[in-house]
Short mmCIF file of C-alpha atoms and ligand atoms in Angstrom, two decimals:
data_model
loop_
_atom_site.label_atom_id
_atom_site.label_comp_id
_atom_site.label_asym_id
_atom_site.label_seq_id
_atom_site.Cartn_x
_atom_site.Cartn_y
_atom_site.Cartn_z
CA UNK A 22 -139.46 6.97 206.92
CA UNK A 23 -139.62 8.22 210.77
CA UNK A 24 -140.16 6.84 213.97
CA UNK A 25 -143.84 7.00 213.83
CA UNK A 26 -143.87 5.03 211.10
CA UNK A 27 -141.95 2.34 212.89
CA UNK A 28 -144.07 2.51 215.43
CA UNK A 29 -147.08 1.79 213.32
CA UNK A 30 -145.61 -1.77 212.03
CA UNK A 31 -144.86 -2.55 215.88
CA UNK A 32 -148.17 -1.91 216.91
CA UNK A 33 -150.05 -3.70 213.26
CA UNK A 34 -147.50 -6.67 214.54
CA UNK A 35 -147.78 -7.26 217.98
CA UNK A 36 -150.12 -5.15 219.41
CA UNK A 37 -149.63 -2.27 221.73
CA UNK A 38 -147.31 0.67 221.90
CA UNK A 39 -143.25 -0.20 221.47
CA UNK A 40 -140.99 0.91 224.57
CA UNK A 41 -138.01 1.74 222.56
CA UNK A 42 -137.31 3.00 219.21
CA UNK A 43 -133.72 3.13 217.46
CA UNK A 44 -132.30 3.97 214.27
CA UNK A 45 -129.20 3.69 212.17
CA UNK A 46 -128.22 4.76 208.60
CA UNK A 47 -126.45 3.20 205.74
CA UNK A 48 -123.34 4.91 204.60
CA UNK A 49 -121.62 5.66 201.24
CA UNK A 50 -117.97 5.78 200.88
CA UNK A 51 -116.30 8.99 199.18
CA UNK A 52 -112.96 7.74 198.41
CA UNK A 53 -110.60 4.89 199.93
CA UNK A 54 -111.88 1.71 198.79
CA UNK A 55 -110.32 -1.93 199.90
CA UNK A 56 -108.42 0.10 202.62
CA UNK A 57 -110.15 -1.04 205.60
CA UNK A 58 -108.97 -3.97 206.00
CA UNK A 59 -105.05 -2.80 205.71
CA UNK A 60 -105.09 -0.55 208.53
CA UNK A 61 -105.91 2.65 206.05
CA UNK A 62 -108.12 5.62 205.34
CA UNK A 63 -110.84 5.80 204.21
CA UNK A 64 -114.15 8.43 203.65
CA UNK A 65 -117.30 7.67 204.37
CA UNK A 66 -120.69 9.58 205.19
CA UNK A 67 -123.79 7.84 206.80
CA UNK A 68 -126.58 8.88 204.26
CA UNK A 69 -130.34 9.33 205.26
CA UNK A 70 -131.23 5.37 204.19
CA UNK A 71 -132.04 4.27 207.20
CA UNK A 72 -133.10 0.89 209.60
CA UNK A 73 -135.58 1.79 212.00
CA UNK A 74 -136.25 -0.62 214.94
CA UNK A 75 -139.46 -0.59 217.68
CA UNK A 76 -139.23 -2.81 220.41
CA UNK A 77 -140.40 -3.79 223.76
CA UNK A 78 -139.04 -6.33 226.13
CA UNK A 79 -140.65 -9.95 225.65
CA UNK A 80 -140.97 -13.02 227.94
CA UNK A 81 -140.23 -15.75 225.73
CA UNK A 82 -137.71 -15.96 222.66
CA UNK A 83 -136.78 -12.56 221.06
CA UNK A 84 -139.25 -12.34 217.90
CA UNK A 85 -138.29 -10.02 214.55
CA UNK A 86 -140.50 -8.79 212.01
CA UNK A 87 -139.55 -6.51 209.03
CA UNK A 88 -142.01 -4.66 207.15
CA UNK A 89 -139.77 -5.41 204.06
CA UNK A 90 -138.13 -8.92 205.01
CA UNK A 91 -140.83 -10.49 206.86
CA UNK A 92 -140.61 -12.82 209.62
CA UNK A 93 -137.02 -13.39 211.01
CA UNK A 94 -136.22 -16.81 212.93
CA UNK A 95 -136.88 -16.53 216.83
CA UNK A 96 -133.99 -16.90 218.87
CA UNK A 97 -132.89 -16.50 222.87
CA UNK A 98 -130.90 -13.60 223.48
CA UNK A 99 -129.85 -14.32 226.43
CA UNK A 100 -128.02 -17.68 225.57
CA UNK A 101 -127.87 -17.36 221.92
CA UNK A 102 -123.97 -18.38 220.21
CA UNK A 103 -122.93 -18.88 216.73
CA UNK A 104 -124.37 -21.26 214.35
CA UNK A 105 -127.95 -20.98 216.06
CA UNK A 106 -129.37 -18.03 213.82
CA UNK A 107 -129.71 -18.06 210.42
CA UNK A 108 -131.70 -15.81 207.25
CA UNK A 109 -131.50 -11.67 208.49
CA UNK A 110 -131.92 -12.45 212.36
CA UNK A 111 -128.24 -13.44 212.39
CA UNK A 112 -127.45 -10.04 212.63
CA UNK A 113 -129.72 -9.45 215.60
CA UNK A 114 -128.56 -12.64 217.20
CA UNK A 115 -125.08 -11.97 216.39
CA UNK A 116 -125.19 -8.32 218.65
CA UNK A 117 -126.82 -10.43 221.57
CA UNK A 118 -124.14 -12.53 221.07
CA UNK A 119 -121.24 -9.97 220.72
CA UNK A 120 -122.67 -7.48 223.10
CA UNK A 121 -122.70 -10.53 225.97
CA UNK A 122 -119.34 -11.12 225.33
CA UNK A 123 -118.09 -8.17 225.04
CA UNK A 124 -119.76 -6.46 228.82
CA UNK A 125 -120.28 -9.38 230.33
CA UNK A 126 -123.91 -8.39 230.94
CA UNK A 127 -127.63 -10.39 230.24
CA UNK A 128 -129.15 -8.90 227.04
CA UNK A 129 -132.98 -9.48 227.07
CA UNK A 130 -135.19 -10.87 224.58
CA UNK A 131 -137.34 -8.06 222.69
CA UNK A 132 -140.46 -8.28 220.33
CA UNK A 133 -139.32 -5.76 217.23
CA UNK A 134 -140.67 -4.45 214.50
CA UNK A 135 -138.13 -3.29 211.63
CA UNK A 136 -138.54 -1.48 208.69
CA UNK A 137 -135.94 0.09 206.31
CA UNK A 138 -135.38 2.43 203.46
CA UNK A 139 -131.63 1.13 202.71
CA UNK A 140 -131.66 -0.11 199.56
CA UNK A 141 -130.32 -3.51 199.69
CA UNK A 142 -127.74 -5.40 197.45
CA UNK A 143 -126.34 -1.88 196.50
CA UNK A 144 -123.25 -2.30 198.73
CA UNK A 145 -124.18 0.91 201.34
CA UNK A 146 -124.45 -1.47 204.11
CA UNK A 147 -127.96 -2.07 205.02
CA UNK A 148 -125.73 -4.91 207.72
CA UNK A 149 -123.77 -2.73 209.55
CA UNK A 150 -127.15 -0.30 210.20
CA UNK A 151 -129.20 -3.54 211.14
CA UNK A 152 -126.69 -4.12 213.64
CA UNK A 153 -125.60 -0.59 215.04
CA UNK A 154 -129.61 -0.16 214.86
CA UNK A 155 -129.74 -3.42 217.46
CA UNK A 156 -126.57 -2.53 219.15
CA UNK A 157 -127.89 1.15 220.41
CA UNK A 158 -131.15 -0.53 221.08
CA UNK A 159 -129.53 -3.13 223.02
CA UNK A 160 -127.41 -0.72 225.01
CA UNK A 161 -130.50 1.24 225.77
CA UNK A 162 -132.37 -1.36 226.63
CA UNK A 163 -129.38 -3.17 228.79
CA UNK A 164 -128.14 -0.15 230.70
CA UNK A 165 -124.93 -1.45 228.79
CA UNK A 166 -122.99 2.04 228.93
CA UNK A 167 -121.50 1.79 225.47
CA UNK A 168 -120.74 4.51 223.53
CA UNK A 169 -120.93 4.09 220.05
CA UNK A 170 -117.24 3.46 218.85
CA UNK A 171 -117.42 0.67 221.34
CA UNK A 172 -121.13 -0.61 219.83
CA UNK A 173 -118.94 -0.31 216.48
CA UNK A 174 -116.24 -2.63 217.54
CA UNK A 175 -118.68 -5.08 218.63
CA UNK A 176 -120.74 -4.90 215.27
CA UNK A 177 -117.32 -5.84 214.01
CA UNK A 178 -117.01 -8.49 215.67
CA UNK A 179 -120.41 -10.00 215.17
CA UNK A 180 -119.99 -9.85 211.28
CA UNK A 181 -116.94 -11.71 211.53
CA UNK A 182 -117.16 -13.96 214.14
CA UNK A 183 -121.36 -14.45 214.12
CA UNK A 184 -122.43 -14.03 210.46
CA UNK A 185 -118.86 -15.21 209.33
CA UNK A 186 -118.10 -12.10 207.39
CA UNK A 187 -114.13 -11.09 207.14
CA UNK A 188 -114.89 -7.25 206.71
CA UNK A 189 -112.94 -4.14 207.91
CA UNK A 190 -114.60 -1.33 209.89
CA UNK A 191 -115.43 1.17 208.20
CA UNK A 192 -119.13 0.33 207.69
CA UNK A 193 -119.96 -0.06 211.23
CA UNK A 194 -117.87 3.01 211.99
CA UNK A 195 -119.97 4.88 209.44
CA UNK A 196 -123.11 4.36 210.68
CA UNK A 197 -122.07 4.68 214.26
CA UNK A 198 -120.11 7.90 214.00
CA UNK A 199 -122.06 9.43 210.81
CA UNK A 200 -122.13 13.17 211.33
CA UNK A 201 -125.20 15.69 209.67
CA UNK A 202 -123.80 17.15 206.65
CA UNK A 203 -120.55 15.57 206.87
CA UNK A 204 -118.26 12.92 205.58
CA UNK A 205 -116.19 11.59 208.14
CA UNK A 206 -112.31 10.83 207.79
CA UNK A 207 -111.47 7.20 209.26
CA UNK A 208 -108.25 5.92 210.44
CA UNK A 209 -108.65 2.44 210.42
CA UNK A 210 -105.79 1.79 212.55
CA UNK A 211 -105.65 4.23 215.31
CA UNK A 212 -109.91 4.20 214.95
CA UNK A 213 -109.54 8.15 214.76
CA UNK A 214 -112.26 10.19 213.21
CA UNK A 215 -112.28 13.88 211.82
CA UNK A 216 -115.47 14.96 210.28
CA UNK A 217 -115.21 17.58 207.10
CA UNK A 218 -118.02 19.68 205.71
CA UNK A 219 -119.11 18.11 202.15
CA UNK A 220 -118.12 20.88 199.52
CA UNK A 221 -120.72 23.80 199.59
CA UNK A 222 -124.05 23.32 197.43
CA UNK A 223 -123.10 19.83 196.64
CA UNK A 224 -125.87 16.75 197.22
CA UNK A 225 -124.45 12.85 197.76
CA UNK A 226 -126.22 11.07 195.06
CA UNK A 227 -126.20 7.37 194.88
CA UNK A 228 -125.95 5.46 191.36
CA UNK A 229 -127.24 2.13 191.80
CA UNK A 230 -126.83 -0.38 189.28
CA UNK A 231 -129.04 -2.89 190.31
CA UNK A 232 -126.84 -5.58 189.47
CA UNK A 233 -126.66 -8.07 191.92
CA UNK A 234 -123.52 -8.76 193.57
CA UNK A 235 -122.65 -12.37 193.32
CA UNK A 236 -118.94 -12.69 193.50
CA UNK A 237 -118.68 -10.79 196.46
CA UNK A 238 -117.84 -12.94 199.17
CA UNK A 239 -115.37 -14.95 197.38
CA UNK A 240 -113.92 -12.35 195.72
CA UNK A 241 -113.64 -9.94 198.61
CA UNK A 242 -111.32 -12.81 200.76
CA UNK A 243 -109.29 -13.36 197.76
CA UNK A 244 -108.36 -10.21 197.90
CA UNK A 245 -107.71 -9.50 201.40
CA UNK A 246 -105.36 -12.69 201.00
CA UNK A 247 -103.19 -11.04 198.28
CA UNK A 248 -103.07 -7.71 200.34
CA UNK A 249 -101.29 -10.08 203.59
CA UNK A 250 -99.60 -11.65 201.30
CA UNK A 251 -98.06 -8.35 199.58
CA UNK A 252 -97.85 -6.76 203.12
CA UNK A 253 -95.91 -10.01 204.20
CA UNK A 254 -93.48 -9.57 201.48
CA UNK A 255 -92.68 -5.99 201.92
CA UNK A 256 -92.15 -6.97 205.41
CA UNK A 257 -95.16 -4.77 207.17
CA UNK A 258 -97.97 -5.02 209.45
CA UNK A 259 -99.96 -4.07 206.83
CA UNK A 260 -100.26 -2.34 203.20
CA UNK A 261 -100.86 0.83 205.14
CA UNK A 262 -97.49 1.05 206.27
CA UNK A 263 -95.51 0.56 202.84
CA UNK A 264 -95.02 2.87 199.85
CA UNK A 265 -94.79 2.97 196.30
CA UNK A 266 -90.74 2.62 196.17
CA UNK A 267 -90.84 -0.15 198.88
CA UNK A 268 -93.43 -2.26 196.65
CA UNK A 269 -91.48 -1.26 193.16
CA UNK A 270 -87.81 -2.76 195.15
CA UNK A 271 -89.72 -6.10 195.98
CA UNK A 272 -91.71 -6.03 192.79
CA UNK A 273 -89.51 -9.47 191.61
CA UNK A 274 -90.78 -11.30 194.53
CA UNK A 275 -94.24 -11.41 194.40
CA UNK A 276 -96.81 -12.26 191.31
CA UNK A 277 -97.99 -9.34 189.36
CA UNK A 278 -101.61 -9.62 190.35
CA UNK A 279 -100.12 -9.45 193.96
CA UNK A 280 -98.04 -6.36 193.09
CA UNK A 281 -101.58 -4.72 191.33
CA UNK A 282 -103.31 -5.16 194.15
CA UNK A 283 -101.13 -3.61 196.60
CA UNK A 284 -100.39 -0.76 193.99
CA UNK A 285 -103.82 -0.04 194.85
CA UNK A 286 -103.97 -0.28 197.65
CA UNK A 287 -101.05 2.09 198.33
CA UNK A 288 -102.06 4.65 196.15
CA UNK A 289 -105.11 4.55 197.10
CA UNK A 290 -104.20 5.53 201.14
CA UNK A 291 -102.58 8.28 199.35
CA UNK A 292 -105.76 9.92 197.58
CA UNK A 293 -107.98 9.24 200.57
CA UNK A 294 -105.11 11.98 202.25
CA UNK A 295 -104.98 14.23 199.26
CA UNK A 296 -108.91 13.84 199.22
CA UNK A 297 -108.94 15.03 202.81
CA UNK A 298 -106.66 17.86 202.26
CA UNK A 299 -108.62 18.96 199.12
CA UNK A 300 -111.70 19.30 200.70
CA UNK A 301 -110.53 21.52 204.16
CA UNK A 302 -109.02 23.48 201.28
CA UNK A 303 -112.09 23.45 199.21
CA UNK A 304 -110.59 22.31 196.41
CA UNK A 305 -113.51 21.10 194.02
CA UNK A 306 -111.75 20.00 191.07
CA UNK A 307 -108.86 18.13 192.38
CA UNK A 308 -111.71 16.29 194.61
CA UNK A 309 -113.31 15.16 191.59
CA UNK A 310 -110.04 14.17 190.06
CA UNK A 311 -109.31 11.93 193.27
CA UNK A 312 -112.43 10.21 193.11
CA UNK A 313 -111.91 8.92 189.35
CA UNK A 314 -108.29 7.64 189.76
CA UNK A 315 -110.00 5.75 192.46
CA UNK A 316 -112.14 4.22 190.31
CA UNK A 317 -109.38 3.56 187.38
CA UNK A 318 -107.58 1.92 190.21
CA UNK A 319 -110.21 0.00 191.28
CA UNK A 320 -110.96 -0.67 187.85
CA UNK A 321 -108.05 -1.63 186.73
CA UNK A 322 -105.60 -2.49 189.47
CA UNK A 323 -108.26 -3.74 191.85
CA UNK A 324 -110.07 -5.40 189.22
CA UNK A 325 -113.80 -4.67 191.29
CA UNK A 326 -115.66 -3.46 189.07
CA UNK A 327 -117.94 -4.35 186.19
CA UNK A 328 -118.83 -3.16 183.04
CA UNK A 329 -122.05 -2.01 184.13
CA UNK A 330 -120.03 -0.35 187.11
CA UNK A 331 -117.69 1.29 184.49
CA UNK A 332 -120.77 2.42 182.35
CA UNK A 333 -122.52 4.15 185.42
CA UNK A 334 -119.44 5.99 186.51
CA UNK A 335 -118.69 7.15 182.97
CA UNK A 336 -122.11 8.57 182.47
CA UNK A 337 -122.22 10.31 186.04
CA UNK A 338 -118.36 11.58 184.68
CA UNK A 339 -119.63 13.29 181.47
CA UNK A 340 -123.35 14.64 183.24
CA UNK A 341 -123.94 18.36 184.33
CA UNK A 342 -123.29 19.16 187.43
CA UNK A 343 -120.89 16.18 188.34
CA UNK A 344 -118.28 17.30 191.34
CA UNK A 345 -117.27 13.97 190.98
CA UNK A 346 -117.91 10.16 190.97
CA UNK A 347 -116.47 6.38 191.65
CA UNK A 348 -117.95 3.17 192.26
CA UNK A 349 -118.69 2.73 196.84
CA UNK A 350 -118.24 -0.09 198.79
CA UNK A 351 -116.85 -3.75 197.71
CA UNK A 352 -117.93 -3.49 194.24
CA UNK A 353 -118.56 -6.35 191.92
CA UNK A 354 -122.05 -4.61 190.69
CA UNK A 355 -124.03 -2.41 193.28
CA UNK A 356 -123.50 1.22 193.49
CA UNK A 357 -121.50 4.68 192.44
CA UNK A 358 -121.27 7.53 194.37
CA UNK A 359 -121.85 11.17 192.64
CA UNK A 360 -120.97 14.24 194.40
CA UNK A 361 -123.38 16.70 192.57
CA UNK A 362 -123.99 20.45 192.46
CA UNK A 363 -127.52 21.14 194.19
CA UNK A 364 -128.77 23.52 191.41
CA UNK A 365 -127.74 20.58 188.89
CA UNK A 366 -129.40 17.49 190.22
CA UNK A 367 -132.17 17.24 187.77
CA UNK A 368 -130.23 17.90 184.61
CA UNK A 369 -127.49 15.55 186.25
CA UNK A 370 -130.27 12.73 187.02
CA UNK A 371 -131.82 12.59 183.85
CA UNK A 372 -128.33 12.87 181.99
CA UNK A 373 -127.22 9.88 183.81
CA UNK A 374 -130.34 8.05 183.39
CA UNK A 375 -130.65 8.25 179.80
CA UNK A 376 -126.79 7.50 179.46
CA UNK A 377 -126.62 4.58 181.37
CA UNK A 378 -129.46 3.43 179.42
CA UNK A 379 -127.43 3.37 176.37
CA UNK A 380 -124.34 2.34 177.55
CA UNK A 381 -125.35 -0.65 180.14
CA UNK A 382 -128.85 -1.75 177.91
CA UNK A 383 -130.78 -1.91 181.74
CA UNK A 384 -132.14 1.06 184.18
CA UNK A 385 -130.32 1.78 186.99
CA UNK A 386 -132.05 3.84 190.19
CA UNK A 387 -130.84 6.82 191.86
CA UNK A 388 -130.94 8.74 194.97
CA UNK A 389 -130.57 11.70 196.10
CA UNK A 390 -128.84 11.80 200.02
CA UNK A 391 -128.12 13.72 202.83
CA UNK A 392 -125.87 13.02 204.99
CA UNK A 393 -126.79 12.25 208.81
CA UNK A 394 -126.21 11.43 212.38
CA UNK A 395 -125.01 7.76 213.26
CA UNK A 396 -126.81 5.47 214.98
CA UNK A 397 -129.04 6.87 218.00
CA UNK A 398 -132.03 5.64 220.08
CA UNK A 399 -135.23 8.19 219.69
CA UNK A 400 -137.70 9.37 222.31
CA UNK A 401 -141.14 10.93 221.18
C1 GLA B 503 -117.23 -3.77 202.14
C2 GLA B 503 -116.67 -4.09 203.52
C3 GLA B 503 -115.85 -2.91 204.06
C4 GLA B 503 -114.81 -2.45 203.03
C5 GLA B 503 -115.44 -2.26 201.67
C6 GLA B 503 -114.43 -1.96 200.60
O1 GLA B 503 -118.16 -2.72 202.25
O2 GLA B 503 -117.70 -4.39 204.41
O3 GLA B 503 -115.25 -3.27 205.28
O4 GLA B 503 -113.74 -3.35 202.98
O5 GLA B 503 -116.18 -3.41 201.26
O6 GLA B 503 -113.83 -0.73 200.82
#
């Protein structure tokens, strides 16, 4: 998918050649899962799955069309607050919204065409691109002077306060600050970001397991609650800021599934360091090693994954080629990520394939990334 492609759909749509043209990718995440949202690290790369938007300004209400969503409901950018979108434009509405608030400036109503190769429901956060992708497109369009750690922040902020999502940052981040060829290193807390190299000759390959993910929501709160709760306990800010012999010492005062969770948690701020450390030292094994304790603790401490989850991971684990492998993002069905040797990808793909097959009784679908820039408007 490219820009001319986009700008196909915008002309098919509405007729005449688009103004503006803006894209932002999806992202997978290497190692630190459920950290976000306790201050922590965590390792993501913005893969080439990517929202394109076209757009020109418009007169009347700001009109969406997706070449693989449809129509999305109208709405008035310039007055537009929460509870007046609903259906996919809420995440367009919600970056009027947020980016109003947070400059103080009139965002205009657009005609755009959008059209996406993220594949959706697999947890690589076709949301945070279909906002960054507005947000840069916005800030374009607006003369809004926002770099893109600020557009980032006020993606967060639309999730949670527009769309009524209680996520952390790091997907936003991702796609804003995505690097080529890179994953990036995320501080949470201090919103620092140090790219690293992805080991040499390896390819990002994504394991979906197309299962949908239906707990998510619920799920995902719950266990943000037990993480304050833990964090409360211990006496923190936040899980990022205890360790291992703090939690042990106030093990008696908080219910096991409590203390699981923030054993995860802990630990798992740990491997996203060691992670980060292994690969400036290019250290492929212990990488690989890092990324399946994260999954054990996810699968077992965590309790995110499923069996079909489990069954992927296991079959990327015992494939040629594997660097390593873990389930990415929330969890609760959706995707692994493989780190994969280049010269090994098609003994590795139909390994997995077959073996996931066997073990899960359903196909799953795979591909094959790169990673990319963040989120950036295009000229011709
Ligand atoms: C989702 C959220 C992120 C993060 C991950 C889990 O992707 O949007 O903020 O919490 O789950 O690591």
């Amino acid at each position: 998918m490219n820009q001319d492609h986009v700008r196909r759909c915008f002309r098919a749509h509405f007729g005449g050649d688009p103004r503006h043209v803006a894209v932002a990718p999806g992202r997978v995440n290497l190692i630190g899962e459920h950290t976000d949202y306790n201050d922590g690290f965590v390792f993501p790369a913005a893969i080439d799955r990517e929202l394109w938007v076209a757009a020109d300004l418009a007169p009347g209400p700001t009109t969406l069309l997706s070449e693989q969503a449809g129509e999305g409901a109208n709405f008035d950018a310039p007055t537009v607050v929460p509870g007046q979108a609903s259906g996919w434009a809420a995440y367009p509405a919600g970056m009027a919204w947020a980016l109003r608030e947070a400059t103080g400036k009139p965002v205009p109503n657009l005609r755009v065409a959008v059209s996406s190769s993220i594949p959706l429901g697999s947890g690589v956060s076709s949301s945070a691109a279909i906002e960054m992708a507005f947000g840069v497109l916005w800030n374009r369009v607006a003369d809004l002077g926002l770099d893109n750690k600020a557009l980032a922040m006020v993606a967060h902020r639309c999730e949670r306060e527009f769309v009524g999502v209680n996520c952390g940052v790091m997907d936003m981040m991702a796609s804003a600050l995505g690097r080529a060829g890179h994953a990036m290193f995320l501080d949470t807390r201090t919103l620092d970001v140090r790219y690293a190299p992805l080991p040499e000759g390896t390819a990002i390959v994504l394991c979906d397991t197309r299962m949908p993910r239906t707990l998510a929501g619920s799920a995902y709160n719950e266990r943000r609650a037990r993480c304050e709760s833990a964090a409360a306990t211990l006496g923190k800010r936040a899980l990022r800021d205890a360790t291992l012999e703090e939690l042990f010492a106030r093990a008696g005062e908080m219910e096991p599934t409590t203390f699981q969770r923030a054993m995860h948690v802990i630990t798992e701020n740990d491997r996203t360091l060691s992670f980060s450390d292994a690969l400036e030292r290019g250290l492929t094994p212990r990488i690989g090693d890092l990324m399946r304790a994260s999954h054990d603790s996810l699968r077992v401490d965590y309790e995110v994954t499923i069996p079909e989850l489990d069954a992927m991971v296991e079959a990327a684990w015992s494939a040629p080629g594997c660097v390593g492998a873990r389930m990415t993002g929330a969890g609760f069905g959706g995707a692994a990520v493989a780190l994969v040797e280049q010269d090994a990808i098609e003994p590795f793909l139909s390994s997995v394939d077959a073996e996931f097959r066997l073990r899960a009784g359903r196909e799953g679908a795979f591909h094959v990334c790169a990673a990319v820039d963040g989120a950036r408007t295009v000229s011709r």
